[in-house]
Amino acid sequence: MDIIINIFETMIEFFYSFTGDFGIAIVLLTLGVKLIMLPFSIKQRIAMKKQLAFSKKIEFVKDKYKNNKKKQEDELNKLYLESSKGMLGCLIPILQLPIISGLYMSINSLKVEAMTILIPWAMNIGNADDKFIVPIIYTLITIAPSIISYFRVFGSNEEPASIKTVLPMMILGVVITIKAPIALGIYFITSSVFTLIEDIGFRLYSKNKVFS
């Protein structure tokens, strides 16, 4: 892990050397890492779609052969055998974890006392945002994917998130960033914006596709 952290810290210094702004350097590093991880993230989303389709198949088979337990068991075994071939998608988050953790830790360990053009009201991105604008922005972006599920233009077959689902995310967003350094807040916001754009793009891409 130390190697990954050292690499990211070096990259932050590199971006800072020609931007002269630690905030922009953090954004560039975060976007670079997210772009590299994008193929894995898309595979993870596809795996989740397939898992949803698999669950629906299970329910269909159980309902169709509810009066024929032997046939039901045979069909379910076939489905489980097919599903086991796609288990790699479930391991993707584990493969991404060291990189994501390294990026977080490298930014969290930054000892900077500087301003950034991105957060003009803050004198030092090494401190928390006393105006609480960064936590609010991060929270709104975090819950945005849940909100867009209500818009059928994205062709989502999933049920829109309820307020009971969104509320914990809002509280968590505030808790995470309210005491965190602004530098870390910039990372969270950049990462969340990228994820939101990725989510919208994937929804449009998968609108008329069948995953099985």
Tab-separated table of C-alpha atoms in Angstrom:
chain	number	residue	atom	x	y	z
A	1	MET	CA	0.000	0.000	0.000
A	2	ASP	CA	2.879	2.379	0.787
A	3	ILE	CA	4.105	2.032	-2.786
A	4	ILE	CA	0.702	3.043	-4.172
A	5	ILE	CA	0.491	6.012	-1.782
A	6	ASN	CA	3.994	7.179	-2.745
A	7	ILE	CA	3.113	6.971	-6.440
A	8	PHE	CA	-0.011	9.085	-5.954
A	9	GLU	CA	1.835	11.641	-3.821
A	10	THR	CA	4.463	11.955	-6.558
A	11	MET	CA	1.727	12.418	-9.152
A	12	ILE	CA	0.091	15.160	-7.075
A	13	GLU	CA	3.409	16.977	-6.889
A	14	PHE	CA	3.811	16.525	-10.651
A	15	PHE	CA	0.392	18.015	-11.431
A	16	TYR	CA	1.041	20.824	-8.962
A	17	SER	CA	4.360	21.626	-10.624
A	18	PHE	CA	2.651	22.846	-13.807
A	19	THR	CA	-0.756	23.967	-12.476
A	20	GLY	CA	0.449	25.773	-9.366
A	21	ASP	CA	-2.815	24.796	-7.659
A	22	PHE	CA	-3.173	21.829	-5.309
A	23	GLY	CA	-6.940	21.761	-5.825
A	24	ILE	CA	-6.579	21.360	-9.581
A	25	ALA	CA	-3.786	18.828	-9.032
A	26	ILE	CA	-6.138	16.718	-6.892
A	27	VAL	CA	-8.862	16.930	-9.552
A	28	LEU	CA	-6.468	15.868	-12.325
A	29	LEU	CA	-5.122	12.953	-10.303
A	30	THR	CA	-8.611	11.790	-9.330
A	31	LEU	CA	-9.872	11.993	-12.923
A	32	GLY	CA	-6.805	10.136	-14.179
A	33	VAL	CA	-7.307	7.282	-11.710
A	34	LYS	CA	-11.053	7.124	-12.393
A	35	LEU	CA	-10.427	6.928	-16.150
A	36	ILE	CA	-7.970	4.076	-15.655
A	37	MET	CA	-10.500	2.270	-13.459
A	38	LEU	CA	-13.416	2.956	-15.829
A	39	PRO	CA	-13.291	-0.388	-17.715
A	40	PHE	CA	-13.403	-2.257	-14.397
A	41	SER	CA	-16.224	-0.065	-13.141
A	42	ILE	CA	-18.281	-0.741	-16.282
A	43	LYS	CA	-17.701	-4.486	-15.904
A	44	GLN	CA	-18.924	-4.196	-12.335
A	45	ARG	CA	-22.092	-2.422	-13.467
A	46	ILE	CA	-22.713	-5.078	-16.110
A	47	ALA	CA	-22.200	-7.798	-13.488
A	48	MET	CA	-24.777	-6.091	-11.261
A	49	LYS	CA	-27.259	-5.945	-14.149
A	50	LYS	CA	-26.695	-9.631	-14.840
A	51	GLN	CA	-27.202	-10.409	-11.173
A	52	LEU	CA	-30.520	-8.552	-11.238
A	53	ALA	CA	-31.586	-10.491	-14.341
A	54	PHE	CA	-30.478	-13.720	-12.650
A	55	SER	CA	-32.627	-12.967	-9.598
A	56	LYS	CA	-35.650	-12.448	-11.840
A	57	LYS	CA	-34.974	-15.769	-13.570
A	58	ILE	CA	-34.834	-17.517	-10.197
A	59	GLU	CA	-38.199	-16.082	-9.209
A	60	PHE	CA	-39.666	-17.044	-12.591
A	61	VAL	CA	-38.483	-20.661	-12.304
A	62	LYS	CA	-39.709	-20.979	-8.724
A	63	ASP	CA	-43.121	-19.685	-9.705
A	64	LYS	CA	-43.341	-21.722	-12.936
A	65	TYR	CA	-42.429	-25.049	-11.331
A	66	LYS	CA	-43.856	-24.491	-7.873
A	67	ASN	CA	-45.893	-27.672	-8.239
A	68	ASN	CA	-43.021	-29.746	-9.614
A	69	LYS	CA	-40.154	-29.681	-7.120
A	70	LYS	CA	-37.926	-32.036	-9.128
A	71	LYS	CA	-38.177	-29.920	-12.284
A	72	GLN	CA	-37.739	-26.772	-10.231
A	73	GLU	CA	-34.542	-28.098	-8.647
A	74	ASP	CA	-33.114	-29.147	-12.049
A	75	GLU	CA	-33.803	-25.745	-13.613
A	76	LEU	CA	-32.391	-23.893	-10.626
A	77	ASN	CA	-29.193	-25.960	-10.752
A	78	LYS	CA	-28.779	-25.034	-14.424
A	79	LEU	CA	-29.183	-21.358	-13.594
A	80	TYR	CA	-26.701	-21.521	-10.707
A	81	LEU	CA	-24.177	-23.262	-12.966
A	82	GLU	CA	-24.506	-20.523	-15.591
A	83	SER	CA	-24.251	-17.815	-12.931
A	84	SER	CA	-21.035	-19.231	-11.441
A	85	LYS	CA	-19.237	-18.531	-14.729
A	86	GLY	CA	-19.737	-14.804	-14.258
A	87	MET	CA	-18.552	-14.559	-10.653
A	88	LEU	CA	-15.464	-12.546	-11.705
A	89	GLY	CA	-17.619	-9.439	-11.824
A	90	CYS	CA	-18.191	-9.762	-8.082
A	91	LEU	CA	-14.419	-9.635	-7.459
A	92	ILE	CA	-13.921	-6.337	-9.312
A	93	PRO	CA	-14.635	-4.092	-6.276
A	94	ILE	CA	-12.017	-6.063	-4.306
A	95	LEU	CA	-9.461	-5.555	-7.087
A	96	GLN	CA	-10.153	-1.810	-7.123
A	97	LEU	CA	-9.963	-1.385	-3.348
A	98	PRO	CA	-6.144	-0.985	-2.983
A	99	ILE	CA	-6.050	1.714	-5.666
A	100	ILE	CA	-9.052	3.630	-4.320
A	101	SER	CA	-7.743	3.352	-0.751
A	102	GLY	CA	-4.269	4.475	-1.846
A	103	LEU	CA	-5.689	7.517	-3.608
A	104	TYR	CA	-7.760	8.454	-0.562
A	105	MET	CA	-4.852	8.017	1.849
A	106	SER	CA	-2.404	9.962	-0.326
A	107	ILE	CA	-4.727	12.973	-0.485
A	108	ASN	CA	-5.674	12.685	3.182
A	109	SER	CA	-1.983	12.765	4.133
A	110	LEU	CA	-1.330	16.013	2.242
A	111	LYS	CA	0.077	18.717	4.498
A	112	VAL	CA	-0.796	21.843	2.542
A	113	GLU	CA	-1.521	25.385	3.554
A	114	ALA	CA	-2.702	26.900	0.324
A	115	MET	CA	-5.722	28.271	-1.473
A	116	THR	CA	-7.261	26.910	-4.654
A	117	ILE	CA	-9.155	28.648	-7.409
A	118	LEU	CA	-11.748	25.867	-7.151
A	119	ILE	CA	-12.767	26.847	-3.594
A	120	PRO	CA	-12.194	30.628	-3.603
A	121	TRP	CA	-13.857	31.229	-0.218
A	122	ALA	CA	-11.346	29.022	1.634
A	123	MET	CA	-7.933	30.318	2.691
A	124	ASN	CA	-6.469	26.879	3.308
A	125	ILE	CA	-7.575	23.589	1.722
A	126	GLY	CA	-5.815	21.766	4.545
A	127	ASN	CA	-8.638	22.854	6.858
A	128	ALA	CA	-12.322	21.946	6.961
A	129	ASP	CA	-14.808	24.185	5.182
A	130	ASP	CA	-16.242	26.433	7.891
A	131	LYS	CA	-18.957	27.611	5.491
A	132	PHE	CA	-20.075	23.983	4.937
A	133	ILE	CA	-20.412	24.522	1.165
A	134	VAL	CA	-18.164	21.589	0.269
A	135	PRO	CA	-20.166	19.099	2.407
A	136	ILE	CA	-23.424	20.352	0.867
A	137	ILE	CA	-22.101	20.035	-2.692
A	138	TYR	CA	-20.739	16.562	-2.015
A	139	THR	CA	-23.991	15.416	-0.414
A	140	LEU	CA	-26.122	16.650	-3.340
A	141	ILE	CA	-23.866	14.945	-5.889
A	142	THR	CA	-23.844	11.730	-3.849
A	143	ILE	CA	-27.632	11.411	-3.840
A	144	ALA	CA	-27.987	12.506	-7.493
A	145	PRO	CA	-27.804	8.929	-8.908
A	146	SER	CA	-30.748	7.983	-6.683
A	147	ILE	CA	-32.706	11.014	-7.837
A	148	ILE	CA	-32.167	10.423	-11.559
A	149	SER	CA	-33.657	6.938	-11.169
A	150	TYR	CA	-37.016	8.718	-11.155
A	151	PHE	CA	-36.475	9.937	-14.723
A	152	ARG	CA	-37.674	7.280	-17.173
A	153	VAL	CA	-35.636	8.870	-19.965
A	154	PHE	CA	-32.759	6.786	-18.655
A	155	GLY	CA	-34.730	3.618	-19.263
A	156	SER	CA	-34.096	2.223	-15.834
A	157	ASN	CA	-36.004	-0.927	-14.911
A	158	GLU	CA	-35.167	-0.462	-11.268
A	159	GLU	CA	-37.476	1.022	-8.692
A	160	PRO	CA	-36.671	4.653	-7.828
A	161	ALA	CA	-34.904	5.073	-4.506
A	162	SER	CA	-37.173	5.967	-1.611
A	163	ILE	CA	-36.496	8.779	0.841
A	164	LYS	CA	-35.570	6.116	3.418
A	165	THR	CA	-32.748	5.026	1.108
A	166	VAL	CA	-31.573	8.511	0.169
A	167	LEU	CA	-31.652	10.004	3.677
A	168	PRO	CA	-28.817	7.835	5.112
A	169	MET	CA	-26.687	8.749	2.090
A	170	MET	CA	-27.294	12.444	2.752
A	171	ILE	CA	-26.355	12.088	6.417
A	172	LEU	CA	-23.267	10.033	5.555
A	173	GLY	CA	-22.130	12.637	3.010
A	174	VAL	CA	-22.334	15.401	5.594
A	175	VAL	CA	-20.609	13.343	8.305
A	176	ILE	CA	-17.732	12.395	5.995
A	177	THR	CA	-16.939	15.893	4.747
A	178	ILE	CA	-18.007	18.260	7.513
A	179	LYS	CA	-14.755	17.776	9.456
A	180	ALA	CA	-12.581	16.590	6.575
A	181	PRO	CA	-9.951	18.853	4.981
A	182	ILE	CA	-11.176	20.682	1.890
A	183	ALA	CA	-8.488	18.852	-0.113
A	184	LEU	CA	-10.255	15.592	0.696
A	185	GLY	CA	-13.608	17.190	-0.096
A	186	ILE	CA	-12.313	18.130	-3.559
A	187	TYR	CA	-11.379	14.492	-4.094
A	188	PHE	CA	-14.810	13.277	-2.936
A	189	ILE	CA	-16.650	15.768	-5.147
A	190	THR	CA	-14.532	15.025	-8.227
A	191	SER	CA	-14.932	11.292	-7.755
A	192	SER	CA	-18.701	11.634	-7.229
A	193	VAL	CA	-19.155	13.839	-10.309
A	194	PHE	CA	-17.261	11.311	-12.414
A	195	THR	CA	-19.375	8.481	-10.997
A	196	LEU	CA	-22.569	10.439	-11.702
A	197	ILE	CA	-21.583	11.027	-15.343
A	198	GLU	CA	-20.583	7.376	-15.640
A	199	ASP	CA	-23.915	6.320	-14.156
A	200	ILE	CA	-25.902	8.474	-16.582
A	201	GLY	CA	-23.839	7.213	-19.516
A	202	PHE	CA	-24.295	3.582	-18.510
A	203	ARG	CA	-28.030	4.021	-18.024
A	204	LEU	CA	-28.357	5.424	-21.542
A	205	TYR	CA	-26.070	2.717	-22.944
A	206	SER	CA	-27.992	-0.116	-21.272
A	207	LYS	CA	-31.422	1.379	-21.946
A	208	ASN	CA	-32.438	-1.162	-24.588
A	209	LYS	CA	-29.967	-3.917	-23.779
A	210	VAL	CA	-30.770	-7.253	-22.196
A	211	PHE	CA	-28.230	-8.620	-19.697
A	212	SER	CA	-28.312	-12.309	-18.995
